[in-house]
CSV table of C-alpha atoms and ligand atoms in Angstrom, one decimal:
chain,number,residue,atom,x,y,z
M,1,MET,CA,25.1,49.3,32.6
M,2,LYS,CA,25.4,48.2,29.2
M,3,LYS,CA,27.2,45.0,30.4
M,4,ARG,CA,23.3,44.5,32.2
M,5,ILE,CA,21.5,45.2,29.2
M,6,ILE,CA,23.8,42.9,27.1
M,7,SER,CA,23.2,39.8,29.5
M,8,LEU,CA,19.7,40.6,29.5
M,9,ALA,CA,18.8,40.3,25.4
M,10,LEU,CA,21.1,36.9,25.6
M,11,VAL,CA,18.8,35.7,28.1
M,12,LEU,CA,15.3,37.0,25.9
M,13,THR,CA,17.8,35.7,23.0
M,14,MET,CA,17.8,32.3,25.1
M,15,VAL,CA,14.2,32.2,26.5
M,16,LEU,CA,13.1,33.1,22.9
M,17,ALA,CA,15.2,30.5,20.8
M,18,LEU,CA,14.4,27.9,22.6
M,19,PHE,CA,10.0,28.6,22.5
M,20,ALA,CA,10.7,28.4,18.4
M,21,GLY,CA,12.6,25.6,19.2
M,22,CYS,CA,10.0,23.8,20.6
M,23,GLY,CA,7.6,23.6,17.1
M,24,ASN,CA,9.2,20.8,14.9
M,25,ASP,CA,10.0,18.0,16.7
M,26,GLY,CA,6.7,16.3,16.5
M,27,GLY,CA,6.8,15.0,20.0
M,28,SER,CA,6.2,18.6,21.4
M,29,ALA,CA,2.3,20.0,22.4
M,30,SER,CA,2.7,23.0,19.6
M,31,GLY,CA,0.6,21.5,16.5
M,32,GLU,CA,-2.9,22.5,15.3
M,33,TYR,CA,-4.0,18.7,16.5
M,34,ALA,CA,-1.6,18.0,19.2
M,35,ASP,CA,-3.6,16.8,21.7
M,36,LYS,CA,-5.9,14.6,19.2
M,37,LYS,CA,-5.3,10.8,20.1
M,38,VAL,CA,-4.7,9.0,16.4
M,39,GLY,CA,-4.6,5.1,16.6
M,40,VAL,CA,-4.2,3.3,13.3
M,41,CYS,CA,-3.5,-0.6,12.9
M,42,ILE,CA,-1.4,-2.5,10.2
M,43,TYR,CA,-2.2,-6.1,9.7
M,44,GLN,CA,1.5,-6.7,9.2
M,45,PHE,CA,4.4,-5.0,10.5
M,46,SER,CA,6.4,-7.0,8.1
M,47,ASP,CA,4.9,-6.1,4.6
M,48,ASN,CA,7.4,-4.1,2.6
M,49,PHE,CA,4.5,-1.8,1.8
M,50,MET,CA,2.8,-0.9,4.1
M,51,THR,CA,6.0,0.0,5.8
M,52,LEU,CA,6.8,2.7,3.4
M,53,TYR,CA,3.3,3.7,3.9
M,54,ARG,CA,2.8,3.7,7.8
M,55,THR,CA,6.1,5.8,8.1
M,56,GLU,CA,5.2,8.3,5.2
M,57,LEU,CA,1.3,8.1,8.2
M,58,GLU,CA,2.5,9.0,10.2
M,59,ASN,CA,5.3,11.6,9.5
M,60,TYR,CA,2.4,13.6,7.3
M,61,LEU,CA,0.1,13.8,10.7
M,62,ILE,CA,3.0,15.5,12.3
M,63,SER,CA,3.8,17.5,9.1
M,64,LEU,CA,-0.2,18.7,10.6
M,65,GLY,CA,0.6,19.3,13.8
M,66,PHE,CA,-0.6,16.3,15.9
M,67,SER,CA,2.5,15.4,18.1
M,68,LYS,CA,4.0,12.1,17.5
M,69,ASN,CA,3.2,11.1,21.4
M,70,ASN,CA,-0.2,10.9,20.8
M,71,ILE,CA,-0.1,8.8,16.9
M,72,THR,CA,0.0,5.2,17.8
M,73,ILE,CA,0.6,2.5,15.7
M,74,VAL,CA,0.6,-1.3,16.0
M,75,ASP,CA,1.3,-4.1,14.1
M,76,GLY,CA,-1.4,-6.5,14.1
M,77,ALA,CA,0.8,-9.6,13.5
M,78,ASN,CA,-1.6,-10.8,10.4
M,79,ASP,CA,-4.0,-12.2,13.3
M,80,GLN,CA,-7.7,-10.5,13.6
M,81,ALA,CA,-8.4,-11.3,16.8
M,82,THR,CA,-4.5,-9.5,17.7
M,83,GLN,CA,-6.5,-5.9,15.8
M,84,THR,CA,-9.9,-6.8,17.1
M,85,ASN,CA,-7.9,-6.5,20.8
M,86,GLN,CA,-6.0,-3.7,18.8
M,87,ILE,CA,-9.1,-1.8,18.8
M,88,GLN,CA,-10.9,-2.5,21.2
M,89,ASN,CA,-7.9,-1.1,23.6
M,90,PHE,CA,-7.8,2.1,20.7
M,91,ILE,CA,-11.3,2.7,21.5
M,92,THR,CA,-11.1,2.2,25.9
M,93,ASP,CA,-8.4,5.0,25.6
M,94,GLY,CA,-10.9,6.9,23.7
M,95,VAL,CA,-8.6,8.2,21.3
M,96,ASP,CA,-10.5,11.0,18.1
M,97,VAL,CA,-10.1,8.4,15.0
M,98,LEU,CA,-9.1,5.5,14.2
M,99,ILE,CA,-7.3,4.1,10.8
M,100,ILE,CA,-7.4,0.7,10.5
M,101,ASN,CA,-5.8,-1.3,8.2
M,102,PRO,CA,-7.5,-4.5,8.1
M,103,VAL,CA,-6.0,-8.0,8.3
M,104,ASN,CA,-9.6,-9.5,6.8
M,105,SER,CA,-11.7,-7.3,4.9
M,106,SER,CA,-14.4,-9.7,5.2
M,107,SER,CA,-13.9,-8.3,9.5
M,108,ALA,CA,-15.5,-5.1,8.5
M,109,ALA,CA,-18.9,-4.8,9.4
M,110,THR,CA,-17.8,-6.1,13.1
M,111,ILE,CA,-15.1,-3.3,13.4
M,112,THR,CA,-16.9,-0.9,11.8
M,113,ASP,CA,-20.4,-1.6,14.8
M,114,MET,CA,-17.9,-1.5,16.9
M,115,VAL,CA,-16.4,2.1,16.3
M,116,VAL,CA,-18.8,3.4,15.7
M,117,ALA,CA,-20.6,2.4,18.5
M,118,ALA,CA,-17.9,4.1,20.5
M,119,ASN,CA,-19.0,7.2,18.2
M,120,ILE,CA,-15.3,7.3,17.0
M,121,PRO,CA,-14.7,8.3,12.9
M,122,LEU,CA,-12.8,5.5,11.1
M,123,VAL,CA,-11.0,5.4,8.1
M,124,TYR,CA,-10.1,1.9,6.3
M,125,ILE,CA,-7.2,2.3,4.2
M,126,ASN,CA,-5.5,-0.7,1.6
M,127,ARG,CA,-7.8,-3.7,2.6
M,128,GLU,CA,-11.3,-2.0,0.7
M,129,PRO,CA,-14.3,-2.9,2.3
M,130,SER,CA,-17.0,-4.6,0.0
M,131,LYS,CA,-19.0,-2.7,-1.9
M,132,GLU,CA,-22.2,-3.8,0.5
M,133,GLU,CA,-20.0,-2.1,3.8
M,134,GLN,CA,-19.6,1.1,2.5
M,135,GLU,CA,-23.3,1.4,1.4
M,136,ARG,CA,-23.9,0.9,5.4
M,137,TRP,CA,-21.7,4.0,6.1
M,138,LYS,CA,-24.1,5.9,3.9
M,139,THR,CA,-27.7,4.6,4.2
M,140,ASN,CA,-26.4,5.3,8.4
M,141,GLY,CA,-24.0,8.9,8.0
M,142,TRP,CA,-22.0,7.6,10.5
M,143,ASN,CA,-18.4,9.0,10.4
M,144,VAL,CA,-16.3,6.1,8.0
M,145,CYS,CA,-14.2,6.4,4.2
M,146,TYR,CA,-12.1,4.1,2.6
M,147,VAL,CA,-9.0,5.6,1.2
M,148,GLY,CA,-7.2,3.2,-1.7
M,149,CYS,CA,-6.9,2.8,-5.5
M,150,ASP,CA,-8.4,0.6,-7.6
M,151,ALA,CA,-6.6,-2.8,-8.1
M,152,ARG,CA,-8.2,-3.1,-11.1
M,153,GLN,CA,-6.0,-0.8,-13.0
M,154,SER,CA,-2.9,-2.1,-12.0
M,155,GLY,CA,-3.7,-5.6,-12.8
M,156,THR,CA,-4.5,-3.9,-16.8
M,157,MET,CA,-1.4,-1.7,-16.6
M,158,GLN,CA,0.5,-5.2,-15.2
M,159,GLY,CA,-1.2,-7.1,-18.6
M,160,GLU,CA,-0.7,-3.7,-20.6
M,161,ILE,CA,2.4,-3.1,-19.7
M,162,ILE,CA,2.9,-7.1,-20.9
M,163,GLY,CA,1.0,-6.7,-24.4
M,164,ASP,CA,3.2,-3.8,-25.1
M,165,LEU,CA,6.0,-5.7,-26.2
M,166,GLY,CA,4.5,-8.4,-29.3
M,167,LEU,CA,4.0,-11.2,-29.2
M,168,ASP,CA,6.8,-12.4,-31.4
M,169,LYS,CA,9.2,-10.9,-28.4
M,170,ILE,CA,7.4,-12.8,-25.3
M,171,ASP,CA,6.5,-15.9,-27.6
M,172,LEU,CA,9.7,-17.6,-26.8
M,173,ASN,CA,8.3,-20.8,-27.9
M,174,GLY,CA,6.6,-19.7,-31.3
M,175,ASP,CA,3.1,-21.1,-30.5
M,176,GLY,CA,1.0,-18.1,-30.8
M,177,LYS,CA,0.2,-18.5,-27.0
M,178,ILE,CA,0.9,-17.0,-24.2
M,179,GLN,CA,2.0,-19.6,-21.5
M,180,TYR,CA,2.4,-18.0,-17.7
M,181,ILE,CA,2.3,-17.9,-13.9
M,182,MET,CA,0.5,-16.5,-11.4
M,183,VAL,CA,1.5,-15.5,-7.8
M,184,GLU,CA,-1.2,-14.1,-5.8
M,185,GLY,CA,-1.2,-11.9,-2.2
M,186,ASP,CA,-4.0,-12.8,0.1
M,187,PRO,CA,-6.8,-13.6,-1.9
M,188,GLU,CA,-8.6,-12.4,0.8
M,189,ASN,CA,-8.0,-9.8,0.4
M,190,ILE,CA,-9.7,-7.6,-3.4
M,191,ASP,CA,-6.0,-6.1,-4.2
M,192,ALA,CA,-5.0,-10.0,-4.9
M,193,GLN,CA,-8.0,-11.3,-6.6
M,194,TYR,CA,-8.5,-7.7,-9.7
M,195,ARG,CA,-4.4,-8.0,-10.0
M,196,THR,CA,-5.0,-11.8,-10.7
M,197,GLU,CA,-8.1,-11.3,-12.3
M,198,PHE,CA,-7.6,-8.2,-15.3
M,199,SER,CA,-3.3,-8.6,-15.4
M,200,ILE,CA,-4.6,-11.5,-18.3
M,201,LYS,CA,-8.2,-9.7,-19.0
M,202,ALA,CA,-5.9,-7.2,-20.3
M,203,LEU,CA,-4.1,-9.0,-22.7
M,204,GLU,CA,-7.1,-10.8,-23.8
M,205,ASP,CA,-8.2,-8.0,-24.7
M,206,ALA,CA,-5.2,-6.9,-26.9
M,207,GLY,CA,-5.7,-10.3,-28.4
M,208,PHE,CA,-3.4,-12.0,-27.1
M,209,THR,CA,-4.2,-16.6,-26.6
M,210,VAL,CA,-3.3,-16.3,-22.0
M,211,ASP,CA,-1.9,-20.6,-21.1
M,212,CYS,CA,-1.8,-20.3,-17.8
M,213,LEU,CA,0.8,-22.9,-16.5
M,214,ASP,CA,0.8,-22.2,-12.2
M,215,ASP,CA,-1.4,-19.6,-9.8
M,216,GLN,CA,-0.6,-20.3,-6.3
M,217,VAL,CA,-1.1,-18.2,-3.8
M,218,GLY,CA,2.2,-15.8,-2.8
M,219,ASN,CA,0.5,-14.1,0.3
M,220,TRP,CA,2.6,-10.6,-0.3
M,221,ASP,CA,5.6,-12.1,1.2
M,222,GLN,CA,8.8,-12.6,-0.9
M,223,VAL,CA,9.7,-15.6,0.4
M,224,GLN,CA,6.7,-17.4,-1.1
M,225,GLY,CA,7.0,-15.9,-4.0
M,226,GLN,CA,10.3,-17.0,-5.0
M,227,THR,CA,9.5,-20.6,-3.5
M,228,ILE,CA,7.1,-20.7,-6.1
M,229,VAL,CA,8.0,-19.5,-8.8
M,230,ALA,CA,11.4,-22.3,-8.3
M,231,ASN,CA,8.6,-24.1,-8.0
M,232,ALA,CA,7.3,-23.7,-11.3
M,233,LEU,CA,10.7,-23.3,-13.1
M,234,ALA,CA,11.4,-26.6,-12.3
M,235,ALA,CA,8.1,-27.9,-13.2
M,236,HIS,CA,7.7,-26.0,-16.3
M,237,GLY,CA,10.9,-25.0,-17.0
M,238,ASN,CA,11.6,-23.0,-20.5
M,239,ASP,CA,8.1,-23.2,-21.1
M,240,ILE,CA,7.5,-20.5,-18.6
M,241,GLU,CA,7.7,-17.1,-20.6
M,242,VAL,CA,5.7,-14.7,-18.0
M,243,VAL,CA,5.9,-14.4,-14.3
M,244,PHE,CA,2.4,-12.1,-12.6
M,245,CYS,CA,3.0,-11.2,-9.4
M,246,ASN,CA,0.3,-9.5,-7.5
M,247,ASN,CA,2.7,-7.6,-5.8
M,248,ASP,CA,6.5,-6.5,-5.8
M,249,ALA,CA,7.8,-8.4,-2.5
M,250,MET,CA,6.9,-11.5,-4.7
M,251,ALA,CA,8.6,-11.0,-7.4
M,252,LEU,CA,11.6,-9.9,-5.9
M,253,GLY,CA,11.4,-13.3,-4.6
M,254,ALA,CA,11.0,-14.8,-7.6
M,255,ILE,CA,13.9,-12.3,-9.2
M,256,GLN,CA,16.1,-15.2,-7.0
M,257,ALA,CA,14.2,-17.7,-8.6
M,258,ILE,CA,14.3,-16.9,-12.4
M,259,LYS,CA,18.4,-15.6,-11.7
M,260,ALA,CA,18.6,-18.9,-9.9
M,261,ALA,CA,17.2,-21.0,-12.5
M,262,GLY,CA,19.6,-19.7,-14.8
M,263,ARG,CA,16.9,-17.9,-16.9
M,264,THR,CA,17.6,-14.2,-17.7
M,265,VAL,CA,14.9,-11.5,-17.4
M,266,GLY,CA,13.6,-9.1,-20.9
M,267,THR,CA,16.1,-12.2,-23.0
M,268,ASP,CA,13.9,-15.8,-22.3
M,269,ILE,CA,11.2,-14.3,-19.3
M,270,PHE,CA,9.5,-11.2,-19.0
M,271,LEU,CA,8.5,-10.2,-15.1
M,272,VAL,CA,6.2,-7.6,-14.0
M,273,GLY,CA,5.0,-6.8,-10.2
M,274,VAL,CA,2.9,-3.7,-8.2
M,275,ASP,CA,3.8,-0.8,-5.5
M,276,ALA,CA,7.3,-0.2,-7.2
M,277,LEU,CA,9.4,-0.4,-4.0
M,278,THR,CA,12.4,0.9,-4.1
M,279,GLU,CA,14.8,-2.5,-5.1
M,280,ALA,CA,11.6,-2.8,-7.9
M,281,CYS,CA,11.8,0.4,-9.8
M,282,GLU,CA,16.2,-0.4,-9.8
M,283,TYR,CA,15.2,-3.6,-11.1
M,284,VAL,CA,13.1,-2.3,-13.1
M,285,ILE,CA,16.5,0.1,-14.2
M,286,SER,CA,19.2,-2.5,-14.5
M,287,GLY,CA,16.0,-5.2,-16.7
M,288,GLU,CA,16.2,-7.3,-13.8
M,289,MET,CA,12.6,-7.0,-14.0
M,290,THR,CA,10.1,-6.2,-17.0
M,291,GLY,CA,8.0,-3.6,-15.2
M,292,THR,CA,5.8,-2.9,-12.0
M,293,VAL,CA,3.4,-0.3,-11.4
M,294,PHE,CA,4.0,2.6,-8.9
M,295,ASN,CA,1.2,2.4,-6.6
M,296,ASP,CA,1.2,5.0,-4.6
M,297,HIS,CA,1.7,4.7,-0.9
M,298,ILE,CA,2.3,8.6,-0.5
M,299,ALA,CA,-1.4,10.0,-1.9
M,300,GLN,CA,-3.0,6.8,0.2
M,301,SER,CA,-1.1,8.0,3.1
M,302,HIS,CA,-1.7,11.4,2.7
M,303,GLY,CA,-5.0,11.0,1.6
M,304,ALA,CA,-5.9,8.8,4.7
M,305,ALA,CA,-4.5,11.3,7.1
M,306,ASP,CA,-6.3,14.2,5.5
M,307,CYS,CA,-9.7,12.8,6.5
M,308,ALA,CA,-8.9,12.0,9.9
M,309,VAL,CA,-8.4,15.9,10.7
M,310,LYS,CA,-11.9,16.9,8.4
M,311,PHE,CA,-13.8,14.0,10.5
M,312,ILE,CA,-12.1,16.1,13.9
M,313,LYS,CA,-13.1,19.5,12.8
M,314,GLY,CA,-16.3,18.3,11.8
M,315,GLU,CA,-16.8,18.2,8.0
M,316,LYS,CA,-17.3,16.5,5.5
M,317,VAL,CA,-15.9,13.6,3.6
M,318,ASP,CA,-17.2,11.4,0.4
M,319,ILE,CA,-17.2,7.6,1.7
M,320,TYR,CA,-14.5,6.3,-0.7
M,321,VAL,CA,-11.5,8.2,-1.8
M,322,GLY,CA,-9.4,6.9,-4.6
M,323,CYS,CA,-6.2,7.7,-6.5
M,324,ASP,CA,-4.7,6.5,-9.5
M,325,TYR,CA,-1.3,4.2,-10.0
M,326,VAL,CA,1.3,4.4,-12.6
M,327,LYS,CA,2.7,2.1,-15.3
M,328,VAL,CA,6.4,1.9,-14.1
M,329,THR,CA,8.7,0.7,-17.3
M,330,LYS,CA,12.7,1.5,-18.2
M,331,ASP,CA,10.9,4.8,-19.6
M,332,ASN,CA,10.5,6.7,-16.7
M,333,ALA,CA,11.5,4.0,-13.2
M,334,GLN,CA,13.9,6.9,-12.8
M,335,LYS,CA,11.5,9.8,-12.9
M,336,ILE,CA,9.3,7.2,-9.7
M,337,LEU,CA,12.5,6.9,-8.2
M,338,ASP,CA,13.5,10.9,-7.7
M,339,SER,CA,9.7,11.7,-6.6
M,340,LEU,CA,10.2,9.0,-4.4
M,341,LYS,CA,13.0,10.9,-2.9
J,401,LIG,C1,0.3,-3.6,-1.7
J,401,LIG,C2,1.0,-5.1,-1.6
J,401,LIG,C3,0.2,-5.2,-0.3
J,401,LIG,C4,-0.8,-5.5,0.1
J,401,LIG,C5,-0.8,-5.5,1.6
J,401,LIG,C6,-1.5,-4.5,-1.5
J,401,LIG,O1,-1.8,-2.7,-2.7
J,401,LIG,O2,0.5,-4.2,-3.2
J,401,LIG,O3,2.0,-5.3,-1.6
J,401,LIG,O4,1.0,-6.2,0.5
J,401,LIG,O5,-1.4,-4.6,0.3
J,401,LIG,O6,-2.5,-4.7,1.4
């Protein structure tokens, strides 16, 4: 009898353990939103920043109770036609909510119309649709919103990081001006436009005179960044005092070009990016990059997922959900790195 009770208890424990184990694997159907389907469109998987973003987004959605099997993330391969097809497929599939990082922000109106007609709530991320488009969501009371940061702030911070060094340090040729080159992201994207404009505006507002030696589009891409900076260094040599890159991927390319040209960041040239990718923070710590600006992919991806949940629950969602950038220099780069672990 005693033996039977023990084996019964054992079986019971095993069954209980089996049930308990179901809760955490993300793929199971036990989370609060496990039956809800989420479609996520990313403009391009090979983008370093968007890779961090989508990984965090998926993990956070799972932590909120979505099932991994019901979260589908697709690569738009930087082609709007491909992405529009993917959106159409998600609509046909009857997803409960869409999170879209558009290839072209200017396609937002078309995308919104498609998704709203299918009665699916929509969260735009990373590439901000125009203010007129956002007005349309508001006026019509549509379940559409945007989650992102104000790129003007990141540009301003880049300019301030350079300006804070002081003219004596930056003005290597002593002509009283700051000679710089600009490496831009995709100009269709407001982040690229604003960072280009506001980094320089911050220097001018602080009283510096600037002199642009070159301004090229590197499409957020490391290899293109490297080529642009290598060419600029070959053309302008020691005249270049500062290299502004609209993001860290292109700044990582710039570092290669600067090293290959025998120049030393912090001594005879200065370099800033945006994003605070791990490698960039490490370069800021070692002095191979002057600074960067933390583009908070954690706050943004969580904000996007939280909006998705609110839509699913039928709650009110703000049209625009913003977040702050953070200046990253040698002083706080380690702290930022630690916070990302
Ligand atoms: C990031 C870039 C990224 C771009 C993609 C920007 O906010 O800083 O690194 O390539 O978004 O749209």
